[in-house]
Coordinates of C-alpha atoms and ligand atoms in Angstrom, one line a residue:
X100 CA -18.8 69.3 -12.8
X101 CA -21.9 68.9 -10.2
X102 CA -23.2 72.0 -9.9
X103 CA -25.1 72.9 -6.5
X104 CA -28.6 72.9 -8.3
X105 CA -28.2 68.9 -9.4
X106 CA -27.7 67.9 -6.0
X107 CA -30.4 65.8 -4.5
X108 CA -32.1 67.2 -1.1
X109 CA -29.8 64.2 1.0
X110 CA -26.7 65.2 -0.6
X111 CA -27.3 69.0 0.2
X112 CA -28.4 68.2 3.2
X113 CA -25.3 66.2 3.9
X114 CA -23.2 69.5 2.5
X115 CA -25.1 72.0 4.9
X116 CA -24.4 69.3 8.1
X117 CA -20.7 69.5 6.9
X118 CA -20.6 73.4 6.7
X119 CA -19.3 72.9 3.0
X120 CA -22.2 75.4 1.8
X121 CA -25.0 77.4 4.0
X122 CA -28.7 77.3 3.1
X123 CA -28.0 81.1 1.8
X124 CA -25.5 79.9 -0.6
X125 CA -28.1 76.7 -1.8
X126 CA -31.2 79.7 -1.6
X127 CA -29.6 82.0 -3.7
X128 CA -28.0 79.0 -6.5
X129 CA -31.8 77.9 -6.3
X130 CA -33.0 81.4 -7.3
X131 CA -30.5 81.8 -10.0
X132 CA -31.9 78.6 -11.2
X133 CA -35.1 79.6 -11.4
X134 CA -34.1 83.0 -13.3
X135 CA -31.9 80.8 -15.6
X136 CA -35.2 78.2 -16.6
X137 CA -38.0 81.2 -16.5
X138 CA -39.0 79.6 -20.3
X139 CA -39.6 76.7 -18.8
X140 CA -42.9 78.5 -16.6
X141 CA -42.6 76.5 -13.7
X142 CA -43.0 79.0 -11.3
X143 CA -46.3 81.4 -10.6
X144 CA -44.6 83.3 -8.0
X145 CA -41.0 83.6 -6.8
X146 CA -40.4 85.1 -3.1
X147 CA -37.1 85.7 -3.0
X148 CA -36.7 87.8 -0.5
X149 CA -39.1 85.5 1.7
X150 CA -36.7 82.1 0.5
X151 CA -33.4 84.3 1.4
X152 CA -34.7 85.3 5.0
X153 CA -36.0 81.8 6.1
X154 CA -32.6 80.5 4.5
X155 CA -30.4 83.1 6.9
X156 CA -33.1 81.8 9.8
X157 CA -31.7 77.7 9.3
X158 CA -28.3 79.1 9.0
X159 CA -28.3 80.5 12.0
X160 CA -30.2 77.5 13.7
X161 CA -27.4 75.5 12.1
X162 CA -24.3 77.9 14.2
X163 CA -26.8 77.6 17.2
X164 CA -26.2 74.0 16.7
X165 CA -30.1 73.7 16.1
X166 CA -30.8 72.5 12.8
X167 CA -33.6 70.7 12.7
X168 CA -32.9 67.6 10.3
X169 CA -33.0 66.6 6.8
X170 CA -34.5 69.6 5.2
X171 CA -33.3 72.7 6.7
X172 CA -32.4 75.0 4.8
X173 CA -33.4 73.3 1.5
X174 CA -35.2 74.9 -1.4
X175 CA -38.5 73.7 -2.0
X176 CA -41.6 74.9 -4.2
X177 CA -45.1 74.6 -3.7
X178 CA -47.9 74.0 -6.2
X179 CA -50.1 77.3 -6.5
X180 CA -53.0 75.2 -5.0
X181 CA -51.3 75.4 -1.4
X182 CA -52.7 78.2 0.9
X183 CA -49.3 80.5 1.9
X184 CA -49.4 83.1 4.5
X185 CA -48.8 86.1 3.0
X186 CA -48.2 84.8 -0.6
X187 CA -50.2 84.7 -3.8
X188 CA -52.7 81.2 -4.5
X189 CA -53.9 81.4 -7.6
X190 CA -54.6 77.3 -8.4
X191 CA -53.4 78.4 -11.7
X192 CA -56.8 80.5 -11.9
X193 CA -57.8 84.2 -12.7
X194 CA -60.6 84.2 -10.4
X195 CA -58.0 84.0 -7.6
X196 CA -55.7 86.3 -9.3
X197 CA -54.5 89.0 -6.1
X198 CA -55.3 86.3 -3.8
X199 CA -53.6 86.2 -0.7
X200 CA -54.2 83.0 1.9
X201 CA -54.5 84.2 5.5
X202 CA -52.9 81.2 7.1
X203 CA -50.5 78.4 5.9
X204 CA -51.8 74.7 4.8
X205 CA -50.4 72.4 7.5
X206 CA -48.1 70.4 4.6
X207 CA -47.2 74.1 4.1
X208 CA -46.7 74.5 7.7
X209 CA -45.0 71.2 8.5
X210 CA -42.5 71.5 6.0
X211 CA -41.3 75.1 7.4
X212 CA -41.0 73.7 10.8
X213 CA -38.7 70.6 9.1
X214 CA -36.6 73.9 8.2
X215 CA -37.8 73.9 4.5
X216 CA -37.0 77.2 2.8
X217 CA -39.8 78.1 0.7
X218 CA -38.7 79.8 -2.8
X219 CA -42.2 80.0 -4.5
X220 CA -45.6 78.9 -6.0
X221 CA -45.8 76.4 -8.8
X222 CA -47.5 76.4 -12.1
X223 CA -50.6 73.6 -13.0
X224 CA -53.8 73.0 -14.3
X225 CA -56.4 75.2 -13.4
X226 CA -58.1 74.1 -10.4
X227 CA -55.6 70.7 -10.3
X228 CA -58.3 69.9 -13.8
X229 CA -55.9 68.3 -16.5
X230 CA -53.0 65.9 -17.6
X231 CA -50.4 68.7 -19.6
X232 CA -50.5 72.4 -17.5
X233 CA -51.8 73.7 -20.4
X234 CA -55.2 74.4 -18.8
X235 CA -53.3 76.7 -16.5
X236 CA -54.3 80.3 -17.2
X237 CA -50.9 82.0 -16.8
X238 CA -49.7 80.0 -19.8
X239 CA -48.1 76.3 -19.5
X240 CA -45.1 75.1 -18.3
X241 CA -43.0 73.1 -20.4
X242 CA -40.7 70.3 -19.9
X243 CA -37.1 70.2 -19.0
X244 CA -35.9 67.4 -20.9
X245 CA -37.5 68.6 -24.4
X246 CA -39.5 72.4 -24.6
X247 CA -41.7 71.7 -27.3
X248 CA -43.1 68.8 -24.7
X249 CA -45.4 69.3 -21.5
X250 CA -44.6 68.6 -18.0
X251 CA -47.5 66.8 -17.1
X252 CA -50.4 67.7 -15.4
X253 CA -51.9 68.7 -13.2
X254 CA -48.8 70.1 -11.0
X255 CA -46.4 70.4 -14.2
X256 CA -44.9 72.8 -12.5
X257 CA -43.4 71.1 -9.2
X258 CA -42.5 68.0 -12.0
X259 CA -41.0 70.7 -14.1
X260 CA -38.6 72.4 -11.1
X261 CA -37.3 69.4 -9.6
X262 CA -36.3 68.3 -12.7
X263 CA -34.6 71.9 -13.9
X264 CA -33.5 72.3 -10.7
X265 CA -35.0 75.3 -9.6
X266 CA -36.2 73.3 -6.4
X267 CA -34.6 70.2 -4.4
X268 CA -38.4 68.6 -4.0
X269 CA -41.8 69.9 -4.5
X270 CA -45.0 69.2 -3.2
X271 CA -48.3 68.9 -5.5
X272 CA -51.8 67.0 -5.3
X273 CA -53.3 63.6 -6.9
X274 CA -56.4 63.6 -7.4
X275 CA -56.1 60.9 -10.4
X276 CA -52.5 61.1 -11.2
X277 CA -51.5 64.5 -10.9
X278 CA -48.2 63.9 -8.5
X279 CA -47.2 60.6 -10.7
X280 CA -47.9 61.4 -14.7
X281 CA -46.2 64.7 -14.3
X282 CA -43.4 63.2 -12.2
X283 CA -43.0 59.9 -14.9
X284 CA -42.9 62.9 -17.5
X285 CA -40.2 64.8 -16.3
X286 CA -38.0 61.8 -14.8
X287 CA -38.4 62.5 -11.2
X288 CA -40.0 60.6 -8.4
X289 CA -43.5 61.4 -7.4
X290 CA -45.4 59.7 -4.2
X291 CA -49.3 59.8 -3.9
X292 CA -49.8 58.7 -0.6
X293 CA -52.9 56.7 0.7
X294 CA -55.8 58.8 1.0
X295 CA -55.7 60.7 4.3
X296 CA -52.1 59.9 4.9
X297 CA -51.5 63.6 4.4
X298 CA -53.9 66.8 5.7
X299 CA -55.2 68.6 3.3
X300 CA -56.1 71.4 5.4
X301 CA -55.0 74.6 3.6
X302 CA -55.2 72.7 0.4
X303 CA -57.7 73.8 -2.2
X304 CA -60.5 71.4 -2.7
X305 CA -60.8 69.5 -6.0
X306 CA -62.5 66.5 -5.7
X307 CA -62.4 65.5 -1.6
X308 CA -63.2 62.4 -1.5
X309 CA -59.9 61.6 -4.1
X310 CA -57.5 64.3 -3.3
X311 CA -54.4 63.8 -1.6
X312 CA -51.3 65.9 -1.0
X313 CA -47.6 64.3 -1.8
X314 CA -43.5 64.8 -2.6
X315 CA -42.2 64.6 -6.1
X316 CA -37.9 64.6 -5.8
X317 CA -35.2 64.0 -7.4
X318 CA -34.5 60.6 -5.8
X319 CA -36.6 57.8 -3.5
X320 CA -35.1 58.7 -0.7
X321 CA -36.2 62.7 -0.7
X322 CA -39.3 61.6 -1.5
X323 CA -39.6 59.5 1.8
X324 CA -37.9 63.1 3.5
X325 CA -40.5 65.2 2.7
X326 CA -43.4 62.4 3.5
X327 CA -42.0 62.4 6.0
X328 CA -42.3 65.9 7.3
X329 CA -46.1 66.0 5.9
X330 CA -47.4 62.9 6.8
X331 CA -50.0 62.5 9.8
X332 CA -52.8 63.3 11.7
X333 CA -54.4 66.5 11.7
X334 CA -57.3 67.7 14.0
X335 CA -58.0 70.4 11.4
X336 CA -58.7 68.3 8.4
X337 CA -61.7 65.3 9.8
X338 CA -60.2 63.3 6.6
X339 CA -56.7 62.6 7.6
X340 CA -55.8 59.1 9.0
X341 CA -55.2 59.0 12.7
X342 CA -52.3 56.4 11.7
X343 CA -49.2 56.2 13.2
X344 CA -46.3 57.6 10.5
X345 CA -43.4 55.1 10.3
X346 CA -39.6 55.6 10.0
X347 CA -40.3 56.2 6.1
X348 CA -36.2 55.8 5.7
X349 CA -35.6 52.7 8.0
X350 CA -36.4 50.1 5.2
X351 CA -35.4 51.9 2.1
X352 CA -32.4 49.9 1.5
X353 CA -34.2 46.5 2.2
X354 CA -34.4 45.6 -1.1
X355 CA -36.4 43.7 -3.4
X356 CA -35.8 40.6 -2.6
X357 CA -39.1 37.9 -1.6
X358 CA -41.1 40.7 -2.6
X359 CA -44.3 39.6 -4.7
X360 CA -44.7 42.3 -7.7
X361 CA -48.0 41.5 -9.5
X362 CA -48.4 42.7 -13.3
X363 CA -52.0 43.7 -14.4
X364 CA -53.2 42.6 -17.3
X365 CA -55.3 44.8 -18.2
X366 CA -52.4 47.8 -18.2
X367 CA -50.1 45.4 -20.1
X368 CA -52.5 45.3 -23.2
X369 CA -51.4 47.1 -25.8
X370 CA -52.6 50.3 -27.4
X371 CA -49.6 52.6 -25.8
X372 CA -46.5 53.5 -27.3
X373 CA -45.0 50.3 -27.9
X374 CA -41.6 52.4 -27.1
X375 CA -42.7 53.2 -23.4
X376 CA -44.2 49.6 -22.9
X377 CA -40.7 47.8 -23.7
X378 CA -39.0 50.0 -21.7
X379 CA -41.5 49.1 -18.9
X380 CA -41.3 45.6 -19.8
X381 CA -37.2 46.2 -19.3
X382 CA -37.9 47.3 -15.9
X383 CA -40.4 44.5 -14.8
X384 CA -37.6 42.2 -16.0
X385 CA -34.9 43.6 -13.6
X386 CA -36.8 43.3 -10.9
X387 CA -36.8 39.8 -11.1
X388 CA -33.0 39.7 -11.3
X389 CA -33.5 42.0 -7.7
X390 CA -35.3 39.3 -6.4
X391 CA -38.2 39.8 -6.8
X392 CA -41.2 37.3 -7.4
X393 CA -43.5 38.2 -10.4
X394 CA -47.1 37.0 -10.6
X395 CA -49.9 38.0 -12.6
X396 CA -53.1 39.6 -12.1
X397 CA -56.2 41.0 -12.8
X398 CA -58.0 44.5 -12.1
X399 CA -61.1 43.6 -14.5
X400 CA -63.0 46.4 -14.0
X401 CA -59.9 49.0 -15.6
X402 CA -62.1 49.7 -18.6
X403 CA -64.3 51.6 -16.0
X404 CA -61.8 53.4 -14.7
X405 CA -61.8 56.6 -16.4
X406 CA -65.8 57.0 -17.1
X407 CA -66.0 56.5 -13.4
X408 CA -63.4 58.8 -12.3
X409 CA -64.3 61.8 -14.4
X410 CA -68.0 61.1 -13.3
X411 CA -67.0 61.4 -9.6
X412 CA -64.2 63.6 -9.5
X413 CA -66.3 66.3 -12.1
X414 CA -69.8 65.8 -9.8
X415 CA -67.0 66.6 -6.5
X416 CA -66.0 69.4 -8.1
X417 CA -69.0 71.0 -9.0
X418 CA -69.8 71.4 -5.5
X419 CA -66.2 72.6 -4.5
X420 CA -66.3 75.1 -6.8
X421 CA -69.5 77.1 -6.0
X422 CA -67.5 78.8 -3.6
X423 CA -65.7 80.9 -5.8
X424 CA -68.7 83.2 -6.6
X425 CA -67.1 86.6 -5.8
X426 CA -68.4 87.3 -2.2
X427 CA -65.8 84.8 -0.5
X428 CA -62.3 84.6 -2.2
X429 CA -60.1 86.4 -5.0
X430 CA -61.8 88.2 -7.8
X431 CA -64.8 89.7 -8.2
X432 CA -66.8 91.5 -11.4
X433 CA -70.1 93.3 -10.6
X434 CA -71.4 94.9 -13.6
X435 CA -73.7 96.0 -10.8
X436 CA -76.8 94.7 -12.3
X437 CA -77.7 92.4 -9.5
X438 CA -76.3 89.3 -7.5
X439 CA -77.3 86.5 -10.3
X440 CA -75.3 88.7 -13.1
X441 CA -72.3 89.2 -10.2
X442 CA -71.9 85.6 -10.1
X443 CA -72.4 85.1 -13.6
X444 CA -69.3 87.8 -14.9
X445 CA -66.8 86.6 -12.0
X446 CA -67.7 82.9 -12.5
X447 CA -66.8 83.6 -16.6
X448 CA -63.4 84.1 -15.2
X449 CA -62.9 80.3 -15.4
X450 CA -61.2 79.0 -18.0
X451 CA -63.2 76.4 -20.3
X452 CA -62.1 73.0 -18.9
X453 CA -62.9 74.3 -15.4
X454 CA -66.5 75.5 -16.8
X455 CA -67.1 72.1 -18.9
X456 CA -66.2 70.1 -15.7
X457 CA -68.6 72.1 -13.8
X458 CA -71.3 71.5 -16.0
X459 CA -70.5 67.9 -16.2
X460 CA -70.7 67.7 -12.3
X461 CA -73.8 69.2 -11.9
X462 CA -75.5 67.6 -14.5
X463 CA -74.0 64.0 -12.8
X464 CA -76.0 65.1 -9.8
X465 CA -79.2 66.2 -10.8
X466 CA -82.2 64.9 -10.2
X467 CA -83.1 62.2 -12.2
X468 CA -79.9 61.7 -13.8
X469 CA -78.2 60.9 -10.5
X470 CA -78.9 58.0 -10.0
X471 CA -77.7 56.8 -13.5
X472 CA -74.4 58.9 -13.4
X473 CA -73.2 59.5 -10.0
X474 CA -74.8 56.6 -7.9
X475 CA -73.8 54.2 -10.8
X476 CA -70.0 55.7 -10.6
X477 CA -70.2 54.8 -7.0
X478 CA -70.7 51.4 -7.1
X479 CA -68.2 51.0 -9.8
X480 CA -66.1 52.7 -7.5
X481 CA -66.7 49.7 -5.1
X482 CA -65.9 47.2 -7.6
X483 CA -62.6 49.2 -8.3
X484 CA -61.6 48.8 -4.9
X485 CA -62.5 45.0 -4.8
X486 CA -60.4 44.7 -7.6
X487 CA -57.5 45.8 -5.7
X488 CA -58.2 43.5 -2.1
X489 CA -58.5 40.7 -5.2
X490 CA -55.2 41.6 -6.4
X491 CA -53.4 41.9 -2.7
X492 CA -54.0 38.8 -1.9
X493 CA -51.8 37.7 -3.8
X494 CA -48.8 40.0 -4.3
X495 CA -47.2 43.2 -2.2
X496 CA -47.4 45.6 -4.6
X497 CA -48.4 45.8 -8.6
X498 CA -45.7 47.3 -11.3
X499 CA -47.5 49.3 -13.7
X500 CA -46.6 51.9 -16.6
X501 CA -47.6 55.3 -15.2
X502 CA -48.4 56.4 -18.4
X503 CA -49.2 54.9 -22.2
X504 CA -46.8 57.4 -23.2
X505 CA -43.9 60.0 -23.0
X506 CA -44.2 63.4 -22.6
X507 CA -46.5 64.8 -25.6
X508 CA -46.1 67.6 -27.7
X509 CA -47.6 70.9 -26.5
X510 CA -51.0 71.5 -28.0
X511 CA -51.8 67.7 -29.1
X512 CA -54.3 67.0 -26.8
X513 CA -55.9 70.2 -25.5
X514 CA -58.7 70.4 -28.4
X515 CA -59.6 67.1 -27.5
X516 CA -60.9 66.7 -23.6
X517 CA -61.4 63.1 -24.7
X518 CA -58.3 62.2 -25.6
X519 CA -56.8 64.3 -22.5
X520 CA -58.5 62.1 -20.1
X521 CA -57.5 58.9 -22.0
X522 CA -54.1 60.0 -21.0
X523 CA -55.0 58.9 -17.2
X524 CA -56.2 55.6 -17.4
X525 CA -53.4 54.2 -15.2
X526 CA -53.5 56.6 -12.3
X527 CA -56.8 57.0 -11.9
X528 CA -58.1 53.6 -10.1
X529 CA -55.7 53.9 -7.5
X530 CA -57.3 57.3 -6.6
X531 CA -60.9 55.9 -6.0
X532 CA -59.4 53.0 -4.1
X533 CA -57.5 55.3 -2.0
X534 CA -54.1 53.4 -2.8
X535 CA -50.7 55.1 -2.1
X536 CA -48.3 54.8 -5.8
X537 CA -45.0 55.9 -6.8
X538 CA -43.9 56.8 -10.4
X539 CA -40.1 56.0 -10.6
X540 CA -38.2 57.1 -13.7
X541 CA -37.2 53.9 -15.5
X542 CA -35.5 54.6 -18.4
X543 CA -35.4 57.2 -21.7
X544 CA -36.6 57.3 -25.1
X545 CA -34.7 57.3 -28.5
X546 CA -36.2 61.1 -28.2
X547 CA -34.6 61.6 -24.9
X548 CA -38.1 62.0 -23.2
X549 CA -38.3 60.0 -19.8
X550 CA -40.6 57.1 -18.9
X551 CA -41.9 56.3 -15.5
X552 CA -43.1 53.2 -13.2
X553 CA -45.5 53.2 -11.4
X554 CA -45.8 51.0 -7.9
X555 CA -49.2 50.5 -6.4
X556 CA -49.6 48.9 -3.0
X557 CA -52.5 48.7 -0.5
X558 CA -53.2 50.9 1.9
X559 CA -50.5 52.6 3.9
X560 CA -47.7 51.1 2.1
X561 CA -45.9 53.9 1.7
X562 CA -42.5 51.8 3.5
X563 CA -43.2 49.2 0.8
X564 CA -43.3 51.0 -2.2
X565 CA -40.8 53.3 -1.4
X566 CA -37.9 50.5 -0.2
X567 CA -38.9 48.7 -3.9
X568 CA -39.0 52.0 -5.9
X569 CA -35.3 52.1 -4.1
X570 CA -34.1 48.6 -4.6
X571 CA -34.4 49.9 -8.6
X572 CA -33.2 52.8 -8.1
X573 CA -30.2 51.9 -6.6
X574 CA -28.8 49.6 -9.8
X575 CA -30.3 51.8 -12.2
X576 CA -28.7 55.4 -13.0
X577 CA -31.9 56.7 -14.6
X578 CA -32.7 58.7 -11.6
X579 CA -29.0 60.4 -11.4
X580 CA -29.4 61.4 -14.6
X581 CA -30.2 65.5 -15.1
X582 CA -32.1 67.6 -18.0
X583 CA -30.5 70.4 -19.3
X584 CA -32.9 73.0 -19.8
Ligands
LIG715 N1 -55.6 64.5 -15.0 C1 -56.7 64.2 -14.1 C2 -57.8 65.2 -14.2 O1 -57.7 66.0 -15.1 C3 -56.1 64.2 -12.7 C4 -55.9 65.5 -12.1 C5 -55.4 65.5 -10.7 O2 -54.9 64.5 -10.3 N2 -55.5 66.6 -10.0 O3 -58.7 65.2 -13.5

C-alpha cells in the first residue's frame, strides 16, 4: 500500500485540494517519518511544533477557501545553510553551533508564502565543502537506498529526506554539484538553476560568484513547483537576474521530440564505473526512441575543470569565511589572551576540510602567486564558458552522467581530498559557466544503488531541461520507485 510519506508533493497536493487528508495529517506522517529514519542523519534540527502550527495555518486557509496553490501545506526541509527566523543554522558547523538567524532567506521566505510547511534543517558538508556529508560536523548522513553508502554531498541531507521520505522536496545549494550528485545518489530529482535565477539572500556564502540555490523532489514536476515558488528577482540580493520566471509547468509534458541532445566527449571517456556508464549509455539510447536528435560534441577544456573550480571556489571562500571570527556570528572562544589568540581558538572550531580550503584560497590570492593561481583560473574559466556557446550551437541541451559513479561506501574517500574532488568532475563546469542542470534518476545498480543524468542547457533553460528530464521520466518508472530505509 502507498503510504502518505511516498506520495510526491503533486499527488499530495492533489489529496489536500480534494479534502481526502489536511496538511496536519501529511505534517504529522512527515514527522513520524523522520523519527522512523533518524539513522539515516538527515535532519540537523526538527521543529515540530513550528511544522505542526504552519500546517493548522494552510488548513485553515484551505476551509477559508484560501489555499494558496501547489505547496500549501506540504512538508519541506531546508539545508542547514538557509538563514530561518527563529531556528538553528549551523551550515553543518560548530562555529555556528547556538546560532539563531534573525530573519528568513527569501527562498526561505517564498516558499512559506507558497504555503510550504517547514519541518526542519538538513544535514551537509560543512560550509556546502564536500561531495559525501561526511565533512559535516554533526556526523554524516547516510543513504536511503543502502546505509553503509553516503548521500552525496554537499546537501546529503535534503538528497537523503526526499528520498526516505521525511520531506515531499527540499531545497539545498550548488556550488559545483552539490544539488545534482547528491540528488543522482539518492534517486531523486535535483535542479541547479542558472546562476542568479534564484536569490541567495539569506543564504550563507560559499563561493559567490558559483553559488546558487535549487529544488531536489521526488519527481520533475515538483521540482519545477518549488522553482517555481523561489525563482526571481530580488532587490536584496544585487546577483539575482532581473528575468522574467516562466510558467515552469506549461511545457513539461512537451516532450522530447525535435529536441537536439548533444553527448560530450570528453564525459563519455572512460575511467568511471563501467556499470553507471551503460546504464547512462541505456538512457541516451531512449531518448532517441523519444524523439530526440543526438549529436556529438566537444567541451575540450573538461580536463581543466576541476583544477579550475577548486582554485576559484577555495580563493571565494577564503574571503567568505573571514567573517566567522567570533565578534559577528555563532561561537566564540576567548582564552582572553588578546584579539589575534580570540580568533585563532574560535576559528580552530573548523573542521579540517573547511581549514585546508581556507588555506588553499588565500594562498590562491596572495601576492605573487595570484596571478599564477587565481587569475590563471579565471581565464580558464572563460574558456569553460566558450566551450559551452561552442557546444549550443549546435544542440538544446547536453545528456551527461552526473556522476562516474554510484553512491560510495562511507569512509572511502574522506582521507583522500584528491580523490573527493575527482568525484565532481561533471558538475563542476556547469557552475563556472553559470549553466542551469538537472540530475534525473535513470536507472539502478545490480547493488540496488541509484544512477543519475544529468541535462545541461544554456542559460535560463530551466523550461527546457525540465520538459526533457519529463519526457524520460514519464516512460521510465525509475523515479516512482521508493527506498526503504
Ligand atoms: N563537492 C564540491 C565541493 O566540495 C561542490 C560543493 C557544492 O556544490 N557546494 O566544493
Amino acid at each position: 500500500m502507498t503510504q502518505l510519506h511516498d506520495l510526491t508533493a503533486h499527488e499530495l497536493a492533489g489529496r489536500l485540494a480534494k479534502g481526502e487528508v489536511s496538511s496536519r495529517e501529511a505534517t504529522s506522517a512527515t514527522l513520524a517519518r523522520v523519527e522512523a529514519t533518524q539513522a539515516l542523519g538527515a535532519y540537523l534540527h526538527v521543529d515540530a511544533s513550528g511544522a505542526l502550527a504552519a500546517a493548522d495555518a494552510s488548513d485553515a486557509r484551505r476551509r477559508a477557501g484560501a489555499a494558496r496553490g501547489p505547496l500549501d501545506g506540504v512538508p519541506v526541509g531546508l539545508k542547514d545553510i538557509f538563514l530561518t527566523d527563529g531556528l538553528p543554522t549551523t551550515c553543518g558547523s560548530k562555529i555556528l553551533e547556538g546560532f539563531i538567524a534573525p530573519y528568513d532567506g527569501t527562498a526561505v521566505k517564498r516558499l512559506k508564502n507558497a504555503g510550504a510547511v517547514v519541518v526542519g534543517k538538513l544535514n551537509m558538508d560543512e560550509f556546502a565543502m564536500g561531495s559525501s556529508n561526511e565533512h559535516s560536523a554533526y556526523g554524516p548522513a547516510r543513504n536511503p537506498w543502502d546505509p553503509t553508502k553516503v548521500p552525496g554531498g554537499s546537501s546529503g541531507g535534503s538528497a537523503a529526506a526526499v528520498a526516505a521520505g521525511s520531506a515531499f522536496a527540499t531545497l539545498g545549494t550548488d556550488t559545483g554539484g552539490s544539488i545534482r550528485q547528491p540528488a543522482s545518489f539518492c534517486g531523486v530529482v535535483g535542479l541547479k538553476p542558472t546562476y542568479s535565477r534564484v536569490s541567495r539572500y539569506g543564504v550563507i556564502a560559499f563561493a559567490s560568484s558559483l553559488d546558487q540555490v535549487g529544488p531536489l523532489a521526488k519527481d520533475v514536476t515538483d521540482c519545477a513547483t518549488v522553482l517555481q515558488a523561489v525563482a526571481g528577482w530580488d532587490p536584496l540580493d544585487s546577483t539575482s537576474a532581473d528575468v522574467p520566471v516562466p510558467d515552469y509547468g506549461k511545457d513539461l509534458e512537451a516532450g522530447a521530440r525535435g529536441l537536439r541532445l548533444g553527448l560530450p566527449r570528453e564525459y563519455f571517456v572512460g575511467g568511471g564505473d563501467p556499470e553507471v556508464r551503460a546504464i547512462v549509455d541505456a538512457a541516451v539510447k531512449a531518448y532517441e526512441k523519444l524523439g530526440a536528435k543526438l549529436v556529438e560534441v566537444s567541451l575540450p577544456t573538461t580536463d581543466y575543470a576541476i583544477a579550475c573550480y577548486y582554485l576559484i571556489a577555495t580563493a571565494e571562500a577564503s574571503s567568505n569565511l573571514a567573517r566567522f571570527d567570533g565578534v559577528r556570528y555563532g561561537q566564540r572562544r576567548d582564552p582572553g589572551a588578546g584579539l589575534r589568540e580570540m580568533y585563532e581558538a574560535t576559528r580552530a572550531l573548523f573542521g579540517r576540510e573547511v581549514k585546508r580550503r581556507i588555506m588553499l584560497g588565500t594562498y590562491a590570492l596572495s601576492a605573487g602567486y595570484y596571478d599564477a593561481y587565481y587569475a590563471k583560473a579565471q581565464k580558464v574559466r572563460t574558456l569553460v564558458r566558450r566551450d559551452f556557446d561552442r557546444a549550443f550551437g549546435a544542440c538544446d541541451a547536453l545528456l551527461t552522467p552526473t556522476s562516474p559513479t554510484a553512491a560510495f561506501e562511507l569512509g572511502k574517500k574522506v582521507g583522500d581530498p584528491l580523490e573527493m574532488y575527482l568525484a565532481d568532475v561533471f558538475t563542476v563546469s556547469a557552475n563556472m559557466a553559470g549553466l542551469p542542470g538537472l540530475s534525473l534518476p535513470c536507472g539502478f545498480t545490480h547493488a540496488g544503488l541509484p544512477v543519475g543524468l544529468q541535462l545541461l542547457g544554456p542559460h535560463f533553460s530551466e523550461p527546457l531541461l525540465l520538459r526533457a528530464a519529463r519526457a524520460y521520466e514519464r516512460e521510465h518508472e525509475w523515479a516512482a520507485r521508493r527506498a526503504r530505509p
